[in-house]
mmCIF file of N, CA and C in Angstrom:
data_model
loop_
_atom_site.group_PDB
_atom_site.id
_atom_site.type_symbol
_atom_site.label_atom_id
_atom_site.label_comp_id
_atom_site.label_asym_id
_atom_site.label_seq_id
_atom_site.Cartn_x
_atom_site.Cartn_y
_atom_site.Cartn_z
ATOM 1 N N UNK A 12 120.420 184.230 109.805
ATOM 2 C CA UNK A 12 119.637 184.919 110.806
ATOM 3 C C UNK A 12 120.275 186.284 111.056
ATOM 4 N N UNK A 13 119.465 187.285 111.224
ATOM 5 C CA UNK A 13 119.967 188.630 111.469
ATOM 6 C C UNK A 13 120.686 188.677 112.819
ATOM 7 N N UNK A 14 121.798 189.421 112.894
ATOM 8 C CA UNK A 14 122.564 189.477 114.157
ATOM 9 C C UNK A 14 121.729 189.937 115.348
ATOM 10 N N UNK A 15 120.870 190.928 115.150
ATOM 11 C CA UNK A 15 120.053 191.443 116.248
ATOM 12 C C UNK A 15 119.113 190.362 116.784
ATOM 13 N N UNK A 16 118.508 189.609 115.870
ATOM 14 C CA UNK A 16 117.600 188.535 116.271
ATOM 15 C C UNK A 16 118.370 187.422 116.971
ATOM 16 N N UNK A 17 119.539 187.077 116.447
ATOM 17 C CA UNK A 17 120.356 186.034 117.070
ATOM 18 C C UNK A 17 120.736 186.422 118.494
ATOM 19 N N UNK A 18 121.081 187.677 118.692
ATOM 20 C CA UNK A 18 121.431 188.162 120.034
ATOM 21 C C UNK A 18 120.244 188.049 120.975
ATOM 22 N N UNK A 19 119.084 188.437 120.501
ATOM 23 C CA UNK A 19 117.875 188.358 121.326
ATOM 24 C C UNK A 19 117.547 186.908 121.677
ATOM 25 N N UNK A 20 117.696 185.998 120.708
ATOM 26 C CA UNK A 20 117.388 184.591 120.968
ATOM 27 C C UNK A 20 118.345 183.978 121.987
ATOM 28 N N UNK A 21 119.580 184.436 122.012
ATOM 29 C CA UNK A 21 120.547 183.920 122.985
ATOM 30 C C UNK A 21 120.163 184.294 124.409
ATOM 31 N N UNK A 22 119.381 185.342 124.552
ATOM 32 C CA UNK A 22 118.982 185.812 125.879
ATOM 33 C C UNK A 22 117.697 185.145 126.384
ATOM 34 N N UNK A 23 117.068 184.343 125.544
ATOM 35 C CA UNK A 23 115.824 183.680 125.941
ATOM 36 C C UNK A 23 116.136 182.593 126.966
ATOM 37 N N UNK A 24 115.376 182.590 128.056
ATOM 38 C CA UNK A 24 115.551 181.592 129.110
ATOM 39 C C UNK A 24 114.236 180.825 129.258
ATOM 40 N N UNK A 25 114.319 179.505 129.156
ATOM 41 C CA UNK A 25 113.127 178.669 129.287
ATOM 42 C C UNK A 25 112.886 178.301 130.744
ATOM 43 N N UNK A 26 111.621 178.220 131.108
ATOM 44 C CA UNK A 26 111.273 177.760 132.456
ATOM 45 C C UNK A 26 111.470 176.243 132.507
ATOM 46 N N UNK A 27 111.424 175.675 133.692
ATOM 47 C CA UNK A 27 111.564 174.222 133.838
ATOM 48 C C UNK A 27 110.456 173.497 133.074
ATOM 49 N N UNK A 28 109.245 174.050 133.144
ATOM 50 C CA UNK A 28 108.114 173.442 132.439
ATOM 51 C C UNK A 28 108.348 173.464 130.924
ATOM 52 N N UNK A 29 108.861 174.585 130.410
ATOM 53 C CA UNK A 29 109.119 174.711 128.972
ATOM 54 C C UNK A 29 110.248 173.795 128.519
ATOM 55 N N UNK A 30 111.215 173.558 129.390
ATOM 56 C CA UNK A 30 112.333 172.673 129.049
ATOM 57 C C UNK A 30 111.862 171.236 128.855
ATOM 58 N N UNK A 31 110.734 170.911 129.476
ATOM 59 C CA UNK A 31 110.202 169.555 129.366
ATOM 60 C C UNK A 31 109.652 169.223 127.988
ATOM 61 N N UNK A 32 109.420 170.222 127.165
ATOM 62 C CA UNK A 32 108.901 169.990 125.820
ATOM 63 C C UNK A 32 107.395 169.827 125.809
ATOM 64 N N UNK A 33 106.910 169.311 124.717
ATOM 65 C CA UNK A 33 105.472 169.133 124.519
ATOM 66 C C UNK A 33 105.203 167.663 124.231
ATOM 67 N N UNK A 34 104.217 167.119 124.882
ATOM 68 C CA UNK A 34 103.817 165.740 124.639
ATOM 69 C C UNK A 34 102.529 165.741 123.820
ATOM 70 N N UNK A 35 102.567 165.087 122.679
ATOM 71 C CA UNK A 35 101.375 164.991 121.839
ATOM 72 C C UNK A 35 100.726 163.634 122.042
ATOM 73 N N UNK A 36 99.414 163.634 122.141
ATOM 74 C CA UNK A 36 98.684 162.378 122.288
ATOM 75 C C UNK A 36 98.571 161.716 120.924
ATOM 76 N N UNK A 37 98.756 160.405 120.909
ATOM 77 C CA UNK A 37 98.715 159.658 119.655
ATOM 78 C C UNK A 37 97.378 159.832 118.941
ATOM 79 N N UNK A 38 96.283 159.869 119.688
ATOM 80 C CA UNK A 38 94.965 160.050 119.076
ATOM 81 C C UNK A 38 94.860 161.393 118.360
ATOM 82 N N UNK A 39 95.437 162.439 118.955
ATOM 83 C CA UNK A 39 95.415 163.764 118.327
ATOM 84 C C UNK A 39 96.221 163.770 117.034
ATOM 85 N N UNK A 40 97.390 163.126 117.074
ATOM 86 C CA UNK A 40 98.240 163.062 115.881
ATOM 87 C C UNK A 40 97.529 162.274 114.783
ATOM 88 N N UNK A 41 96.944 161.134 115.130
ATOM 89 C CA UNK A 41 96.249 160.313 114.136
ATOM 90 C C UNK A 41 95.057 161.043 113.541
ATOM 91 N N UNK A 42 94.337 161.801 114.348
ATOM 92 C CA UNK A 42 93.199 162.576 113.858
ATOM 93 C C UNK A 42 93.662 163.631 112.854
ATOM 94 N N UNK A 43 94.755 164.309 113.153
ATOM 95 C CA UNK A 43 95.303 165.315 112.241
ATOM 96 C C UNK A 43 95.781 164.678 110.947
ATOM 97 N N UNK A 44 96.407 163.507 111.047
ATOM 98 C CA UNK A 44 96.859 162.803 109.844
ATOM 99 C C UNK A 44 95.677 162.418 108.963
ATOM 100 N N UNK A 45 94.595 161.954 109.590
ATOM 101 C CA UNK A 45 93.399 161.590 108.824
ATOM 102 C C UNK A 45 92.844 162.795 108.072
ATOM 103 N N UNK A 46 92.802 163.949 108.727
ATOM 104 C CA UNK A 46 92.331 165.172 108.067
ATOM 105 C C UNK A 46 93.222 165.531 106.880
ATOM 106 N N UNK A 47 94.517 165.421 107.066
ATOM 107 C CA UNK A 47 95.464 165.821 106.021
ATOM 108 C C UNK A 47 95.460 164.877 104.823
ATOM 109 N N UNK A 48 95.166 163.613 105.042
ATOM 110 C CA UNK A 48 95.173 162.639 103.940
ATOM 111 C C UNK A 48 94.210 163.019 102.821
ATOM 112 N N UNK A 49 93.173 163.745 103.152
ATOM 113 C CA UNK A 49 92.190 164.153 102.147
ATOM 114 C C UNK A 49 92.403 165.601 101.705
ATOM 115 N N UNK A 50 93.602 166.123 101.891
ATOM 116 C CA UNK A 50 93.811 167.540 101.583
ATOM 117 C C UNK A 50 94.748 167.754 100.403
ATOM 118 N N UNK A 51 94.664 168.961 99.883
ATOM 119 C CA UNK A 51 95.579 169.436 98.854
ATOM 120 C C UNK A 51 96.352 170.613 99.426
ATOM 121 N N UNK A 52 97.590 170.727 99.014
ATOM 122 C CA UNK A 52 98.383 171.901 99.343
ATOM 123 C C UNK A 52 98.407 172.755 98.083
ATOM 124 N N UNK A 53 98.094 174.026 98.241
ATOM 125 C CA UNK A 53 98.054 174.920 97.092
ATOM 126 C C UNK A 53 98.960 176.117 97.287
ATOM 127 N N UNK A 54 99.661 176.456 96.231
ATOM 128 C CA UNK A 54 100.510 177.655 96.257
ATOM 129 C C UNK A 54 99.980 178.619 95.214
ATOM 130 N N UNK A 55 99.759 179.854 95.629
ATOM 131 C CA UNK A 55 99.326 180.900 94.710
ATOM 132 C C UNK A 55 100.591 181.581 94.211
ATOM 133 N N UNK A 56 100.853 181.439 92.900
ATOM 134 C CA UNK A 56 102.058 182.012 92.310
ATOM 135 C C UNK A 56 101.766 183.367 91.706
ATOM 136 N N UNK A 57 102.478 184.366 92.155
ATOM 137 C CA UNK A 57 102.329 185.712 91.639
ATOM 138 C C UNK A 57 103.008 186.693 92.564
ATOM 139 N N UNK A 58 102.978 187.942 92.183
ATOM 140 C CA UNK A 58 103.646 188.974 92.973
ATOM 141 C C UNK A 58 102.800 189.447 94.150
ATOM 142 N N UNK A 59 101.480 189.277 94.043
ATOM 143 C CA UNK A 59 100.590 189.758 95.110
ATOM 144 C C UNK A 59 100.432 188.702 96.197
ATOM 145 N N UNK A 60 100.266 189.164 97.414
ATOM 146 C CA UNK A 60 99.978 188.250 98.524
ATOM 147 C C UNK A 60 98.495 187.884 98.467
ATOM 148 N N UNK A 61 98.199 186.604 98.492
ATOM 149 C CA UNK A 61 96.816 186.131 98.404
ATOM 150 C C UNK A 61 96.106 186.314 99.739
ATOM 151 N N UNK A 62 94.886 186.811 99.680
ATOM 152 C CA UNK A 62 94.055 187.018 100.865
ATOM 153 C C UNK A 62 93.267 185.746 101.140
ATOM 154 N N UNK A 63 93.399 185.200 102.350
ATOM 155 C CA UNK A 63 92.747 183.939 102.701
ATOM 156 C C UNK A 63 91.238 184.006 102.514
ATOM 157 N N UNK A 64 90.592 185.037 103.025
ATOM 158 C CA UNK A 64 89.132 185.133 102.907
ATOM 159 C C UNK A 64 88.691 185.273 101.455
ATOM 160 N N UNK A 65 89.438 186.037 100.677
ATOM 161 C CA UNK A 65 89.123 186.175 99.260
ATOM 162 C C UNK A 65 89.294 184.862 98.521
ATOM 163 N N UNK A 66 90.355 184.125 98.854
ATOM 164 C CA UNK A 66 90.598 182.828 98.232
ATOM 165 C C UNK A 66 89.484 181.852 98.585
ATOM 166 N N UNK A 67 89.105 181.815 99.865
ATOM 167 C CA UNK A 67 88.009 180.934 100.298
ATOM 168 C C UNK A 67 86.736 181.221 99.512
ATOM 169 N N UNK A 68 86.395 182.496 99.385
ATOM 170 C CA UNK A 68 85.167 182.877 98.675
ATOM 171 C C UNK A 68 85.245 182.491 97.204
ATOM 172 N N UNK A 69 86.392 182.710 96.586
ATOM 173 C CA UNK A 69 86.543 182.428 95.158
ATOM 174 C C UNK A 69 86.467 180.940 94.863
ATOM 175 N N UNK A 70 87.282 180.133 95.557
ATOM 176 C CA UNK A 70 87.253 178.698 95.263
ATOM 177 C C UNK A 70 85.941 178.076 95.726
ATOM 178 N N UNK A 71 85.349 178.627 96.769
ATOM 179 C CA UNK A 71 84.041 178.138 97.212
ATOM 180 C C UNK A 71 82.977 178.314 96.144
ATOM 181 N N UNK A 72 83.115 179.368 95.340
ATOM 182 C CA UNK A 72 82.141 179.643 94.278
ATOM 183 C C UNK A 72 82.415 178.837 93.008
ATOM 184 N N UNK A 73 83.683 178.534 92.710
ATOM 185 C CA UNK A 73 83.984 177.861 91.437
ATOM 186 C C UNK A 73 84.224 176.360 91.566
ATOM 187 N N UNK A 74 84.592 175.890 92.747
ATOM 188 C CA UNK A 74 84.801 174.461 92.919
ATOM 189 C C UNK A 74 83.489 173.836 93.371
ATOM 190 N N UNK A 75 82.879 173.080 92.504
ATOM 191 C CA UNK A 75 81.637 172.409 92.893
ATOM 192 C C UNK A 75 81.998 171.045 93.480
ATOM 193 N N UNK A 76 81.792 170.912 94.765
ATOM 194 C CA UNK A 76 82.094 169.673 95.472
ATOM 195 C C UNK A 76 80.807 169.118 96.065
ATOM 196 N N UNK A 77 80.792 167.803 96.269
ATOM 197 C CA UNK A 77 79.609 167.176 96.861
ATOM 198 C C UNK A 77 79.467 167.547 98.333
ATOM 199 N N UNK A 78 80.607 167.715 98.998
ATOM 200 C CA UNK A 78 80.595 168.075 100.415
ATOM 201 C C UNK A 78 81.387 169.362 100.607
ATOM 202 N N UNK A 79 81.134 170.035 101.715
ATOM 203 C CA UNK A 79 81.860 171.280 101.985
ATOM 204 C C UNK A 79 83.342 170.974 102.216
ATOM 205 N N UNK A 80 84.163 171.979 102.044
ATOM 206 C CA UNK A 80 85.591 171.836 102.312
ATOM 207 C C UNK A 80 86.065 173.085 103.041
ATOM 208 N N UNK A 81 87.244 172.981 103.633
ATOM 209 C CA UNK A 81 87.788 174.093 104.405
ATOM 210 C C UNK A 81 89.119 174.521 103.802
ATOM 211 N N UNK A 82 89.489 175.764 104.028
ATOM 212 C CA UNK A 82 90.764 176.301 103.542
ATOM 213 C C UNK A 82 91.463 176.966 104.717
ATOM 214 N N UNK A 83 92.752 176.700 104.862
ATOM 215 C CA UNK A 83 93.511 177.396 105.896
ATOM 216 C C UNK A 83 94.865 177.825 105.331
ATOM 217 N N UNK A 84 95.315 178.971 105.784
ATOM 218 C CA UNK A 84 96.617 179.475 105.376
ATOM 219 C C UNK A 84 97.708 178.780 106.162
ATOM 220 N N UNK A 85 98.766 178.353 105.464
ATOM 221 C CA UNK A 85 99.865 177.662 106.149
ATOM 222 C C UNK A 85 101.221 178.295 105.847
ATOM 223 N N UNK A 86 101.224 179.408 105.140
ATOM 224 C CA UNK A 86 102.476 180.087 104.820
ATOM 225 C C UNK A 86 102.220 181.209 103.840
ATOM 226 N N UNK A 87 103.286 181.830 103.375
ATOM 227 C CA UNK A 87 103.178 182.926 102.426
ATOM 228 C C UNK A 87 102.646 182.408 101.085
ATOM 229 N N UNK A 88 101.397 182.741 100.782
ATOM 230 C CA UNK A 88 100.706 182.286 99.566
ATOM 231 C C UNK A 88 100.613 180.761 99.481
ATOM 232 N N UNK A 89 100.642 180.104 100.618
ATOM 233 C CA UNK A 89 100.549 178.653 100.703
ATOM 234 C C UNK A 89 99.317 178.303 101.530
ATOM 235 N N UNK A 90 98.490 177.400 100.995
ATOM 236 C CA UNK A 90 97.205 177.095 101.620
ATOM 237 C C UNK A 90 96.968 175.592 101.633
ATOM 238 N N UNK A 91 96.166 175.160 102.604
ATOM 239 C CA UNK A 91 95.755 173.762 102.664
ATOM 240 C C UNK A 91 94.250 173.712 102.469
ATOM 241 N N UNK A 92 93.825 172.883 101.515
ATOM 242 C CA UNK A 92 92.414 172.697 101.205
ATOM 243 C C UNK A 92 92.019 171.334 101.760
ATOM 244 N N UNK A 93 91.151 171.332 102.773
ATOM 245 C CA UNK A 93 90.780 170.108 103.485
ATOM 246 C C UNK A 93 89.417 169.625 103.004
ATOM 247 N N UNK A 94 89.411 168.470 102.352
ATOM 248 C CA UNK A 94 88.188 167.900 101.797
ATOM 249 C C UNK A 94 87.677 166.777 102.692
ATOM 250 N N UNK A 95 86.426 166.397 102.474
ATOM 251 C CA UNK A 95 85.824 165.314 103.252
ATOM 252 C C UNK A 95 85.786 164.009 102.475
ATOM 253 N N UNK A 96 86.122 164.065 101.177
ATOM 254 C CA UNK A 96 86.122 162.836 100.380
ATOM 255 C C UNK A 96 87.257 162.862 99.359
ATOM 256 N N UNK A 97 87.762 161.666 99.049
ATOM 257 C CA UNK A 97 88.784 161.537 98.010
ATOM 258 C C UNK A 97 88.237 161.990 96.671
ATOM 259 N N UNK A 98 86.978 161.679 96.419
ATOM 260 C CA UNK A 98 86.354 162.033 95.148
ATOM 261 C C UNK A 98 86.416 163.542 94.905
ATOM 262 N N UNK A 99 86.028 164.339 95.886
ATOM 263 C CA UNK A 99 86.082 165.797 95.739
ATOM 264 C C UNK A 99 87.525 166.269 95.569
ATOM 265 N N UNK A 100 88.414 165.771 96.424
ATOM 266 C CA UNK A 100 89.821 166.181 96.348
ATOM 267 C C UNK A 100 90.421 165.874 94.981
ATOM 268 N N UNK A 101 90.209 164.646 94.510
ATOM 269 C CA UNK A 101 90.814 164.232 93.245
ATOM 270 C C UNK A 101 90.205 164.952 92.049
ATOM 271 N N UNK A 102 88.924 165.248 92.104
ATOM 272 C CA UNK A 102 88.286 165.961 90.999
ATOM 273 C C UNK A 102 88.854 167.370 90.866
ATOM 274 N N UNK A 103 89.079 168.034 91.988
ATOM 275 C CA UNK A 103 89.665 169.376 91.951
ATOM 276 C C UNK A 103 91.115 169.296 91.463
ATOM 277 N N UNK A 104 91.862 168.322 91.955
ATOM 278 C CA UNK A 104 93.260 168.169 91.555
ATOM 279 C C UNK A 104 93.384 167.851 90.068
ATOM 280 N N UNK A 105 92.512 166.993 89.566
ATOM 281 C CA UNK A 105 92.581 166.574 88.169
ATOM 282 C C UNK A 105 91.888 167.543 87.220
ATOM 283 N N UNK A 106 91.268 168.569 87.778
ATOM 284 C CA UNK A 106 90.559 169.545 86.955
ATOM 285 C C UNK A 106 91.513 170.430 86.191
ATOM 286 N N UNK A 107 91.008 171.562 85.810
ATOM 287 C CA UNK A 107 91.821 172.488 85.020
ATOM 288 C C UNK A 107 92.825 173.221 85.906
ATOM 289 N N UNK A 108 93.625 174.057 85.281
ATOM 290 C CA UNK A 108 94.514 174.934 86.033
ATOM 291 C C UNK A 108 93.655 176.022 86.651
ATOM 292 N N UNK A 109 93.781 176.217 87.944
ATOM 293 C CA UNK A 109 92.956 177.175 88.663
ATOM 294 C C UNK A 109 93.705 178.481 88.852
ATOM 295 N N UNK A 110 92.954 179.566 88.948
ATOM 296 C CA UNK A 110 93.591 180.856 89.212
ATOM 297 C C UNK A 110 92.770 181.635 90.229
ATOM 298 N N UNK A 111 93.442 182.577 90.864
ATOM 299 C CA UNK A 111 92.810 183.447 91.845
ATOM 300 C C UNK A 111 93.425 184.826 91.707
ATOM 301 N N UNK A 112 92.598 185.811 91.490
ATOM 302 C CA UNK A 112 93.047 187.203 91.396
ATOM 303 C C UNK A 112 94.160 187.362 90.358
ATOM 304 N N UNK A 113 94.000 186.653 89.224
ATOM 305 C CA UNK A 113 94.977 186.752 88.142
ATOM 306 C C UNK A 113 96.269 185.994 88.377
ATOM 307 N N UNK A 114 96.315 185.141 89.395
ATOM 308 C CA UNK A 114 97.517 184.378 89.720
ATOM 309 C C UNK A 114 97.176 182.885 89.725
ATOM 310 N N UNK A 115 98.129 182.063 89.323
ATOM 311 C CA UNK A 115 97.901 180.623 89.287
ATOM 312 C C UNK A 115 97.864 180.031 90.687
ATOM 313 N N UNK A 116 96.966 179.054 90.862
ATOM 314 C CA UNK A 116 96.951 178.242 92.078
ATOM 315 C C UNK A 116 97.456 176.866 91.659
ATOM 316 N N UNK A 117 98.607 176.489 92.127
ATOM 317 C CA UNK A 117 99.159 175.182 91.811
ATOM 318 C C UNK A 117 98.880 174.250 92.981
ATOM 319 N N UNK A 118 98.346 173.072 92.661
ATOM 320 C CA UNK A 118 97.882 172.145 93.690
ATOM 321 C C UNK A 118 98.686 170.858 93.685
ATOM 322 N N UNK A 119 98.827 170.290 94.862
ATOM 323 C CA UNK A 119 99.520 169.019 95.033
ATOM 324 C C UNK A 119 98.880 168.284 96.200
ATOM 325 N N UNK A 120 98.799 166.955 96.098
ATOM 326 C CA UNK A 120 98.286 166.174 97.223
ATOM 327 C C UNK A 120 99.221 166.337 98.416
ATOM 328 N N UNK A 121 98.615 166.414 99.599
ATOM 329 C CA UNK A 121 99.393 166.461 100.830
ATOM 330 C C UNK A 121 100.163 165.155 100.970
ATOM 331 N N UNK A 122 101.395 165.243 101.454
ATOM 332 C CA UNK A 122 102.219 164.062 101.715
ATOM 333 C C UNK A 122 102.788 164.163 103.129
ATOM 334 N N UNK A 123 102.837 163.034 103.849
ATOM 335 C CA UNK A 123 103.430 163.066 105.193
ATOM 336 C C UNK A 123 104.882 163.544 105.117
ATOM 337 N N UNK A 124 105.294 164.294 106.088
ATOM 338 C CA UNK A 124 106.670 164.797 106.203
ATOM 339 C C UNK A 124 107.077 165.752 105.082
ATOM 340 N N UNK A 125 106.102 166.275 104.357
ATOM 341 C CA UNK A 125 106.401 167.260 103.308
ATOM 342 C C UNK A 125 106.884 168.543 103.973
ATOM 343 N N UNK A 126 108.022 169.058 103.539
ATOM 344 C CA UNK A 126 108.575 170.256 104.167
ATOM 345 C C UNK A 126 108.515 171.486 103.276
ATOM 346 N N UNK A 127 108.402 171.280 101.973
ATOM 347 C CA UNK A 127 108.288 172.439 101.093
ATOM 348 C C UNK A 127 107.360 172.098 99.941
ATOM 349 N N UNK A 128 106.984 173.106 99.211
ATOM 350 C CA UNK A 128 106.036 172.931 98.122
ATOM 351 C C UNK A 128 106.793 172.703 96.825
ATOM 352 N N UNK A 129 106.447 171.641 96.114
ATOM 353 C CA UNK A 129 107.055 171.309 94.828
ATOM 354 C C UNK A 129 108.571 171.203 94.920
ATOM 355 N N UNK A 130 109.070 170.623 96.020
ATOM 356 C CA UNK A 130 110.514 170.492 96.160
ATOM 357 C C UNK A 130 111.094 169.522 95.144
ATOM 358 N N UNK A 131 110.289 168.560 94.691
ATOM 359 C CA UNK A 131 110.805 167.567 93.755
ATOM 360 C C UNK A 131 110.222 167.722 92.352
ATOM 361 N N UNK A 132 109.512 168.773 92.105
ATOM 362 C CA UNK A 132 108.889 168.974 90.803
ATOM 363 C C UNK A 132 109.771 169.845 89.921
ATOM 364 N N UNK A 133 109.907 169.440 88.670
ATOM 365 C CA UNK A 133 110.659 170.246 87.718
ATOM 366 C C UNK A 133 109.737 170.902 86.706
ATOM 367 N N UNK A 134 108.560 170.326 86.512
ATOM 368 C CA UNK A 134 107.635 170.848 85.519
ATOM 369 C C UNK A 134 106.279 171.074 86.159
ATOM 370 N N UNK A 135 105.625 172.118 85.725
ATOM 371 C CA UNK A 135 104.291 172.431 86.211
ATOM 372 C C UNK A 135 103.392 172.614 85.002
ATOM 373 N N UNK A 136 102.250 171.937 84.995
ATOM 374 C CA UNK A 136 101.313 172.077 83.889
ATOM 375 C C UNK A 136 100.573 173.402 84.005
ATOM 376 N N UNK A 137 100.521 174.113 82.893
ATOM 377 C CA UNK A 137 99.706 175.322 82.839
ATOM 378 C C UNK A 137 98.932 175.315 81.534
ATOM 379 N N UNK A 138 97.843 176.044 81.507
ATOM 380 C CA UNK A 138 97.028 176.156 80.324
ATOM 381 C C UNK A 138 97.316 177.507 79.699
ATOM 382 N N UNK A 139 97.566 177.501 78.380
ATOM 383 C CA UNK A 139 97.880 178.734 77.667
ATOM 384 C C UNK A 139 96.924 178.865 76.498
ATOM 385 N N UNK A 140 96.398 180.057 76.296
ATOM 386 C CA UNK A 140 95.538 180.335 75.153
ATOM 387 C C UNK A 140 96.287 181.280 74.222
ATOM 388 N N UNK A 141 96.419 180.867 72.957
ATOM 389 C CA UNK A 141 97.121 181.683 71.969
ATOM 390 C C UNK A 141 96.124 182.067 70.883
ATOM 391 N N UNK A 142 96.056 183.339 70.590
ATOM 392 C CA UNK A 142 95.132 183.847 69.579
ATOM 393 C C UNK A 142 95.832 183.986 68.227
ATOM 394 N N UNK A 143 95.023 183.946 67.167
ATOM 395 C CA UNK A 143 95.479 184.188 65.790
ATOM 396 C C UNK A 143 96.526 183.176 65.328
ATOM 397 N N UNK A 144 96.335 181.916 65.675
ATOM 398 C CA UNK A 144 97.226 180.858 65.217
ATOM 399 C C UNK A 144 96.797 180.479 63.804
ATOM 400 N N UNK A 145 97.735 180.397 62.854
ATOM 401 C CA UNK A 145 97.369 179.987 61.493
ATOM 402 C C UNK A 145 96.695 178.618 61.504
ATOM 403 N N UNK A 146 95.686 178.456 60.667
ATOM 404 C CA UNK A 146 94.896 177.219 60.660
ATOM 405 C C UNK A 146 95.741 175.980 60.402
ATOM 406 N N UNK A 147 96.778 176.089 59.571
ATOM 407 C CA UNK A 147 97.585 174.899 59.262
ATOM 408 C C UNK A 147 98.428 174.442 60.469
ATOM 409 N N UNK A 148 98.488 175.252 61.525
ATOM 410 C CA UNK A 148 99.181 174.845 62.750
ATOM 411 C C UNK A 148 98.238 174.186 63.753
ATOM 412 N N UNK A 149 96.952 174.236 63.494
ATOM 413 C CA UNK A 149 95.973 173.656 64.417
ATOM 414 C C UNK A 149 95.806 172.169 64.130
ATOM 415 N N UNK A 150 96.679 171.379 64.704
ATOM 416 C CA UNK A 150 96.617 169.924 64.557
ATOM 417 C C UNK A 150 96.569 169.303 65.945
ATOM 418 N N UNK A 151 96.302 168.019 66.004
ATOM 419 C CA UNK A 151 96.262 167.350 67.306
ATOM 420 C C UNK A 151 97.619 167.395 67.996
ATOM 421 N N UNK A 152 98.704 167.360 67.230
ATOM 422 C CA UNK A 152 100.041 167.392 67.817
ATOM 423 C C UNK A 152 100.368 168.752 68.418
ATOM 424 N N UNK A 153 99.838 169.819 67.806
ATOM 425 C CA UNK A 153 100.168 171.153 68.298
ATOM 426 C C UNK A 153 99.098 171.637 69.232
#
């Protein structure tokens, strides 16, 4: 943490009400969990910052789903795609490698208590197109 910010935070004084914390209702938490169970977390990999409205418009046009879905930003180039059915969610997840504005969108099912994106992943599937490959290299193995 930057020294200036640390100094400022040390000067913060909470009111008695703020010291009491926040109480969440179990019904609210369960409702949020239900919404998240049908969601995907997506990270846009690239040097450019992804625009939420542009991303919504793009995936809305290319992802054909039976029901509407919602997109919300949850971090730097990190998004949550909220679906209404497992079928739609899984079809998008199992589909091809998706891209937005020339950058890959990597998707993962939402998991409870997930704190970072792809924290346990070592490999990421991507699709590559190579031109002018000699015909004798075009086999099922290659």
